[in-house]
Tab-separated table of C-alpha atoms in Angstrom:
chain	number	residue	atom	x	y	z
A	1	LYS	CA	4.780	26.161	7.920
A	2	ALA	CA	5.697	29.054	5.657
A	3	GLY	CA	7.042	32.194	7.258
A	4	VAL	CA	6.120	35.804	6.669
A	5	THR	CA	6.459	36.663	2.995
A	6	GLN	CA	7.200	40.155	1.782
A	7	THR	CA	7.265	41.475	-1.756
A	8	PRO	CA	9.079	43.022	-3.448
A	9	ARG	CA	12.394	42.333	-1.745
A	10	TYR	CA	14.295	45.172	-3.367
A	11	LEU	CA	13.132	48.283	-5.132
A	12	ILE	CA	14.439	51.636	-6.252
A	13	LYS	CA	12.115	54.611	-6.560
A	14	THR	CA	12.487	58.257	-7.440
A	15	ARG	CA	11.613	61.123	-5.105
A	16	GLY	CA	7.959	62.038	-5.399
A	17	GLN	CA	6.838	58.591	-6.497
A	18	GLN	CA	4.729	56.270	-4.403
A	19	VAL	CA	5.350	52.656	-3.435
A	20	THR	CA	3.232	49.743	-2.231
A	21	LEU	CA	4.710	46.882	-0.220
A	22	SER	CA	2.965	43.607	0.374
A	23	CYS	CA	3.043	41.155	3.250
A	24	SER	CA	1.561	37.693	3.711
A	25	PRO	CA	1.608	36.614	7.364
A	26	ILE	CA	2.232	33.169	8.750
A	27	SER	CA	-0.836	31.016	8.152
A	28	GLY	CA	-3.333	31.513	10.959
A	29	HIS	CA	-1.803	34.765	12.177
A	30	ARG	CA	-4.271	37.620	12.219
A	31	SER	CA	-2.042	40.400	13.529
A	32	VAL	CA	0.314	42.144	11.119
A	33	SER	CA	2.623	44.972	12.062
A	34	TRP	CA	5.026	47.062	10.011
A	35	TYR	CA	8.363	48.519	11.060
A	36	GLN	CA	10.873	50.781	9.381
A	37	GLN	CA	14.545	50.114	10.047
A	38	THR	CA	17.302	52.611	9.331
A	39	PRO	CA	20.892	52.659	10.601
A	40	GLY	CA	20.337	55.856	12.570
A	41	GLN	CA	16.895	55.290	14.057
A	42	GLY	CA	16.783	51.542	14.449
A	43	LEU	CA	13.456	49.736	14.288
A	44	GLN	CA	10.515	52.096	14.404
A	45	PHE	CA	6.900	51.004	14.579
A	46	LEU	CA	4.670	52.117	11.729
A	47	PHE	CA	1.297	50.463	12.322
A	48	GLU	CA	-0.430	47.261	13.339
A	49	TYR	CA	-3.530	45.602	11.949
A	50	PHE	CA	-5.719	42.942	13.466
A	51	SER	CA	-8.717	41.501	11.655
A	52	GLU	CA	-8.642	44.255	9.030
A	53	THR	CA	-8.636	47.046	11.652
A	54	GLN	CA	-5.740	49.338	12.389
A	55	ARG	CA	-5.133	48.768	16.060
A	56	ASN	CA	-2.065	50.938	16.628
A	57	LYS	CA	-0.206	53.590	14.700
A	58	GLY	CA	3.292	54.909	15.137
A	59	ASN	CA	4.549	58.443	14.825
A	60	PHE	CA	4.916	58.674	11.066
A	61	PRO	CA	3.444	61.261	8.673
A	62	GLY	CA	0.231	60.616	6.794
A	63	ARG	CA	2.224	59.698	3.685
A	64	PHE	CA	2.567	56.291	5.284
A	65	SER	CA	-0.588	54.221	5.202
A	66	GLY	CA	-1.570	50.609	5.309
A	67	ARG	CA	-4.420	48.189	5.182
A	68	GLN	CA	-5.225	44.580	5.886
A	69	PHE	CA	-7.423	42.290	3.857
A	70	SER	CA	-9.848	39.626	5.010
A	71	ASN	CA	-7.234	36.915	4.401
A	72	SER	CA	-4.880	38.789	6.801
A	73	ARG	CA	-2.547	39.836	3.998
A	74	SER	CA	-1.420	43.429	4.406
A	75	GLU	CA	-0.090	46.232	2.284
A	76	MET	CA	1.602	49.453	3.183
A	77	ASN	CA	1.871	52.464	0.937
A	78	VAL	CA	4.212	55.418	1.015
A	79	SER	CA	3.267	58.393	-1.134
A	80	THR	CA	5.405	61.303	-2.263
A	81	LEU	CA	8.624	59.486	-1.466
A	82	GLU	CA	11.486	61.388	0.139
A	83	LEU	CA	15.158	60.450	0.252
A	84	GLY	CA	14.799	59.801	3.984
A	85	ASP	CA	12.272	57.049	3.307
A	86	SER	CA	15.120	54.825	2.126
A	87	ALA	CA	15.050	51.973	4.613
A	88	LEU	CA	14.339	48.333	5.259
A	89	TYR	CA	10.594	47.873	5.729
A	90	LEU	CA	9.768	44.892	7.849
A	91	CYS	CA	6.461	43.159	8.201
A	92	ALA	CA	5.817	40.940	11.201
A	93	SER	CA	2.953	38.678	12.098
A	94	SER	CA	1.640	37.398	15.393
A	95	SER	CA	-0.798	34.737	16.473
A	96	ASP	CA	-1.768	36.286	19.788
A	97	SER	CA	-4.430	38.923	20.021
A	98	ALA	CA	-2.071	41.255	21.893
A	99	GLY	CA	0.385	41.037	19.008
A	100	ASN	CA	3.300	40.622	21.357
A	101	THR	CA	5.326	37.713	19.989
A	102	ILE	CA	6.081	38.784	16.454
A	103	TYR	CA	7.915	37.047	13.647
A	104	PHE	CA	9.510	39.104	10.920
A	105	GLY	CA	9.576	38.616	7.194
A	106	GLU	CA	12.759	39.122	5.195
A	107	GLY	CA	11.863	42.739	4.548
A	108	SER	CA	11.627	45.042	1.580
A	109	TRP	CA	14.681	47.158	0.878
A	110	LEU	CA	13.565	50.525	-0.476
A	111	THR	CA	16.015	52.975	-1.981
A	112	VAL	CA	14.764	56.430	-2.936
A	113	VAL	CA	16.946	58.345	-5.379
B	1	GLN	CA	8.060	58.180	25.491
B	2	LYS	CA	8.611	54.467	25.936
B	3	GLU	CA	12.277	53.653	25.434
B	4	VAL	CA	14.485	50.624	25.349
B	5	GLU	CA	18.178	51.321	25.769
B	6	GLN	CA	21.088	49.137	24.719
B	7	ASN	CA	24.794	49.697	24.485
B	8	SER	CA	25.515	49.838	20.759
B	9	GLY	CA	28.837	48.049	21.114
B	10	PRO	CA	30.630	46.510	19.435
B	11	LEU	CA	31.023	43.923	22.140
B	12	SER	CA	33.944	41.664	21.322
B	13	VAL	CA	34.382	38.319	23.045
B	14	PRO	CA	36.713	35.403	22.304
B	15	GLU	CA	35.290	32.152	21.006
B	16	GLY	CA	34.075	29.962	23.874
B	17	ALA	CA	33.529	32.864	26.270
B	18	ILE	CA	30.261	34.113	27.733
B	19	ALA	CA	28.750	37.145	26.002
B	20	SER	CA	26.597	39.355	28.191
B	21	LEU	CA	24.147	41.733	26.521
B	22	ASN	CA	22.166	44.236	28.542
B	23	CYS	CA	19.022	46.272	28.069
B	24	THR	CA	16.986	48.712	30.161
B	25	TYR	CA	13.443	49.876	29.542
B	26	SER	CA	11.549	52.923	30.670
B	27	ASP	CA	7.913	51.779	30.690
B	28	ARG	CA	7.097	50.139	34.020
B	29	VAL	CA	3.953	48.504	32.619
B	30	SER	CA	6.047	46.450	30.180
B	31	GLN	CA	5.238	42.788	30.675
B	32	SER	CA	6.794	40.965	27.741
B	33	PHE	CA	10.432	41.050	26.745
B	34	PHE	CA	12.161	39.644	23.712
B	35	TRP	CA	15.601	39.197	22.247
B	36	TYR	CA	16.061	39.151	18.505
B	37	ARG	CA	19.221	38.376	16.564
B	38	GLN	CA	19.875	40.187	13.308
B	39	TYR	CA	22.652	39.216	10.938
B	40	SER	CA	23.960	41.898	8.613
B	41	GLY	CA	21.604	42.362	5.682
B	42	LYS	CA	18.968	40.077	7.165
B	43	SER	CA	15.768	40.549	9.146
B	44	PRO	CA	15.508	40.083	12.938
B	45	GLU	CA	15.007	36.540	14.198
B	46	LEU	CA	13.320	35.826	17.534
B	47	ILE	CA	15.612	33.898	19.863
B	48	MET	CA	14.172	34.350	23.360
B	49	SER	CA	11.152	35.679	25.180
B	50	ILE	CA	10.779	36.234	28.916
B	51	TYR	CA	7.803	37.373	30.944
B	52	SER	CA	8.638	36.662	34.612
B	53	ASN	CA	11.407	37.823	36.890
B	54	GLY	CA	14.393	35.506	36.988
B	55	ASP	CA	16.230	33.411	34.448
B	56	LYS	CA	15.023	31.510	31.414
B	57	GLU	CA	17.393	29.141	29.672
B	58	ASP	CA	17.244	27.814	26.113
B	59	GLY	CA	20.323	25.945	24.977
B	60	ARG	CA	23.308	28.267	25.095
B	61	PHE	CA	21.083	31.292	25.702
B	62	THR	CA	19.864	32.581	29.075
B	63	ALA	CA	17.550	35.563	29.390
B	64	GLN	CA	17.362	37.364	32.716
B	65	LEU	CA	14.634	39.764	33.784
B	66	ASN	CA	14.535	42.108	36.759
B	67	LYS	CA	11.354	44.175	36.652
B	68	ALA	CA	12.232	46.150	39.778
B	69	SER	CA	15.381	47.428	38.082
B	70	GLN	CA	13.707	47.505	34.621
B	71	TYR	CA	16.578	45.464	33.306
B	72	VAL	CA	16.790	42.588	30.840
B	73	SER	CA	19.893	40.710	29.836
B	74	LEU	CA	20.919	37.933	27.487
B	75	LEU	CA	23.820	35.610	28.196
B	76	ILE	CA	25.317	33.531	25.413
B	77	ARG	CA	27.472	30.696	26.698
B	78	ASP	CA	30.262	29.105	24.654
B	79	SER	CA	30.073	31.934	22.121
B	80	GLN	CA	30.722	30.943	18.522
B	81	PRO	CA	31.763	33.074	15.539
B	82	SER	CA	28.287	32.335	14.122
B	83	ASP	CA	26.832	34.291	17.056
B	84	SER	CA	28.352	37.474	15.618
B	85	ALA	CA	25.335	39.636	14.898
B	86	THR	CA	23.341	42.555	16.255
B	87	TYR	CA	21.096	41.656	19.180
B	88	LEU	CA	17.890	43.630	19.600
B	89	CYS	CA	16.030	43.898	22.873
B	90	ALA	CA	12.295	44.608	22.751
B	91	ALA	CA	9.655	45.330	25.377
B	92	SER	CA	5.889	45.408	25.264
B	93	GLY	CA	3.155	46.398	27.689
B	94	ASN	CA	-0.218	47.202	26.244
B	95	THR	CA	1.374	48.715	23.156
B	96	PRO	CA	3.322	47.355	20.191
B	97	LEU	CA	6.867	46.196	20.720
B	98	VAL	CA	9.426	48.915	21.318
B	99	PHE	CA	12.919	47.979	20.185
B	100	GLY	CA	16.307	49.089	21.325
B	101	LYS	CA	18.826	50.038	18.650
B	102	GLY	CA	20.737	46.853	19.228
B	103	THR	CA	24.144	45.717	20.453
B	104	ARG	CA	26.618	44.498	17.887
B	105	LEU	CA	28.378	41.341	19.077
B	106	SER	CA	31.613	40.134	17.535
B	107	VAL	CA	32.920	36.700	18.520
B	108	ILE	CA	36.590	36.401	17.723
B	109	ALA	CA	37.884	32.957	16.689
């Protein structure tokens, strides 16, 4: 069974640009959540989707948005990039409706210059 | 503010010893607890989950949960250099997983 797939794996963007990250969950998983990981802040929850609906949202500015498609694939978008957005963005999927047991993808490494 | 606290380490143990990693959580309604292992430059990998008070063993790993003390621990027996990684504790109640910042474990050969 394939794991969580994230694309792109690495990307470099300039301040002010926007970026879209993609995530394909484990087959059959309907819950997808996104986390940002930085050395200083650790893993911070961005948002979670279940059956195309945003179920939970973390404490991030409106520049961070996401969506989920009918096939459970998800995208997250960051607009007006700032240097502080440089991080590892992790997507995780879950089979249970509570979204508790999550499995991470390999992540997308974003560098903002 | 729901928090999960871990000692950042590094925790250094000799090869073959028992490594003990600890975690406390603030939200009393937390019901599910997880340990993830993260190698440098890689994503977190789920290694253990525990939901009830007491011990849960899986190979060389034992997770321990004490809800009264809001305390979770992970014991790694017969530690190997390949166990050197950052270990993340996570807790969940009716909200998404909250992660600690991780404890860096170094197993010295």
